[in-house]
XYZ file of C-alpha atoms in Angstrom:
179
model
C 118.253 117.913 109.971
C 115.499 119.856 112.249
C 113.793 116.437 112.209
C 116.913 114.699 113.284
C 117.752 117.457 116.076
C 114.246 117.206 117.370
C 114.370 113.650 117.602
C 117.376 113.723 119.396
C 116.217 116.013 121.841
C 112.693 113.569 122.036
C 115.327 110.546 122.137
C 113.854 109.129 119.345
C 115.568 106.771 116.598
C 113.870 107.249 113.717
C 112.343 109.986 111.896
C 109.559 109.372 109.585
C 108.551 112.135 107.006
C 106.575 112.910 104.114
C 106.219 115.559 101.863
C 103.243 118.086 102.614
C 100.328 115.829 100.526
C 101.717 112.821 102.308
C 102.292 110.768 99.376
C 106.120 110.229 99.525
C 107.812 108.867 102.455
C 111.195 110.020 103.781
C 113.498 107.471 106.542
C 116.246 108.482 108.526
C 117.255 106.051 111.224
C 119.846 106.825 114.430
C 122.528 104.600 114.186
C 124.472 102.987 117.245
C 127.240 105.888 116.713
C 124.822 108.682 117.056
C 124.831 109.585 113.338
C 121.741 109.250 111.318
C 121.098 107.238 107.955
C 119.050 108.724 105.038
C 116.995 105.688 102.838
C 116.812 105.975 99.849
C 113.306 105.142 98.004
C 114.767 102.088 96.711
C 115.706 100.885 100.257
C 112.714 101.804 101.655
C 110.658 99.609 98.933
C 113.005 96.894 99.687
C 112.780 96.892 103.396
C 108.863 97.405 103.114
C 108.457 94.627 100.789
C 110.830 92.294 102.468
C 108.964 92.631 105.761
C 105.602 92.415 104.104
C 106.376 89.356 102.460
C 109.405 87.520 103.964
C 109.953 88.482 107.760
C 109.285 85.712 109.553
C 107.487 87.874 112.318
C 105.629 89.914 109.454
C 102.387 89.719 108.045
C 104.039 87.302 105.508
C 101.545 88.576 102.743
C 101.245 87.124 98.971
C 99.914 88.643 96.070
C 100.958 91.587 93.865
C 104.098 94.019 93.597
C 104.305 96.701 91.454
C 107.473 98.784 90.665
C 108.342 101.054 87.726
C 111.508 100.784 85.514
C 113.879 102.977 87.803
C 112.944 100.771 90.825
C 115.560 98.392 92.673
C 114.936 95.103 91.182
C 115.503 93.440 94.707
C 111.810 93.424 94.677
C 111.939 90.634 92.236
C 113.920 88.406 94.033
C 111.534 89.089 96.815
C 108.777 88.039 95.083
C 110.341 84.936 93.788
C 111.514 83.804 97.257
C 108.211 84.347 98.767
C 106.329 82.386 96.004
C 102.501 82.451 95.203
C 103.076 86.106 94.224
C 103.312 88.248 90.876
C 105.288 91.041 89.952
C 104.692 94.063 87.191
C 108.095 95.392 86.925
C 108.099 97.032 83.271
C 106.009 99.927 84.194
C 107.275 103.611 83.202
C 108.255 106.184 85.832
C 104.733 107.497 87.414
C 101.848 105.969 89.651
C 99.441 106.694 87.201
C 100.637 103.559 85.531
C 100.424 101.944 88.727
C 96.719 103.246 88.669
C 96.263 101.865 85.566
C 97.392 98.028 86.111
C 95.032 98.399 89.196
C 92.105 99.284 87.201
C 92.635 96.765 84.322
C 92.619 94.270 87.136
C 89.348 95.480 88.532
C 87.787 95.890 85.022
C 88.924 93.447 83.314
C 90.109 90.653 85.630
C 93.636 90.959 84.547
C 96.507 92.382 83.583
C 99.118 91.049 80.804
C 99.144 87.577 82.083
C 98.177 87.876 85.794
C 94.905 87.392 87.156
C 94.087 88.951 90.020
C 92.557 91.135 92.208
C 93.504 94.554 93.287
C 92.976 93.932 96.491
C 95.640 91.491 96.371
C 98.073 94.579 96.155
C 100.588 94.084 98.568
C 102.821 96.710 97.855
C 103.813 99.671 94.847
C 106.575 101.050 94.488
C 108.837 104.052 92.819
C 112.719 104.910 93.377
C 111.454 108.676 94.307
C 109.955 107.534 97.409
C 106.610 106.907 96.390
C 104.856 103.528 97.719
C 101.497 102.271 97.940
C 99.879 99.813 100.062
C 96.543 100.138 100.127
C 94.864 99.637 96.385
C 91.631 101.485 96.588
C 93.556 104.782 96.694
C 95.449 104.727 93.239
C 98.509 106.803 94.209
C 101.420 107.057 96.112
C 100.393 107.257 100.147
C 102.692 107.167 102.810
C 100.875 106.729 105.631
C 100.690 103.071 106.094
C 104.117 102.491 105.177
C 104.802 104.693 107.661
C 102.715 102.654 110.132
C 104.233 99.604 109.431
C 107.858 100.866 109.151
C 107.153 102.698 112.695
C 106.230 98.641 113.779
C 108.837 97.393 112.550
C 111.664 100.041 114.283
C 110.013 99.378 117.506
C 110.453 95.500 117.258
C 114.247 95.678 115.803
C 114.966 98.448 118.773
C 113.530 95.988 121.418
C 115.918 93.182 119.733
C 118.904 95.492 119.879
C 118.845 96.768 116.224
C 117.816 99.143 114.032
C 116.173 99.332 110.035
C 119.732 99.922 108.438
C 120.971 96.512 110.140
C 117.560 95.065 108.941
C 118.438 96.534 105.265
C 121.829 94.945 105.444
C 120.523 91.428 106.253
C 118.218 91.764 103.316
C 121.249 92.272 101.337
C 122.971 89.255 102.795
C 120.134 86.994 102.119
C 118.743 87.808 98.842
C 122.333 89.490 97.129
C 123.313 93.028 96.324
C 121.942 95.309 93.778
C 122.329 98.248 92.032
C 119.981 101.457 92.714
């Protein structure tokens, strides 16, 4: 709530936050009625993945997406629709398992049937607000995610929309997914 009060005083429509070591990300978006909407970790992951891979005005990246067993399965739909990409969605909870996949890709050139380099990572995500966009770090890192979400927020605000509108559009396009 203090961040929302500060954002209101500054006329901001988004609050991006992280924990003290900047590995988990928090997102709050101001709605047209003045209330604030809190994104959970799965919604953050879906928004980032869609923006990075499918958004016509986004980077339209292709590559590797990693998620744990407890992460939203809408990422699979995004990867499938993007094409020319790989998904690992059976990892146990914890970014050490994400790091292990990246290490195997680096040292062995493959992980299970997937042959790619760690540099082809688009996104690794976990429902606990952990994301990774830079494969050299090998742990959760909120900073790049904040950068992309801030850019997306700015674009949407110029169009009269917000991140919740964007997320709802994702669900309308790809279908609803349990969180």
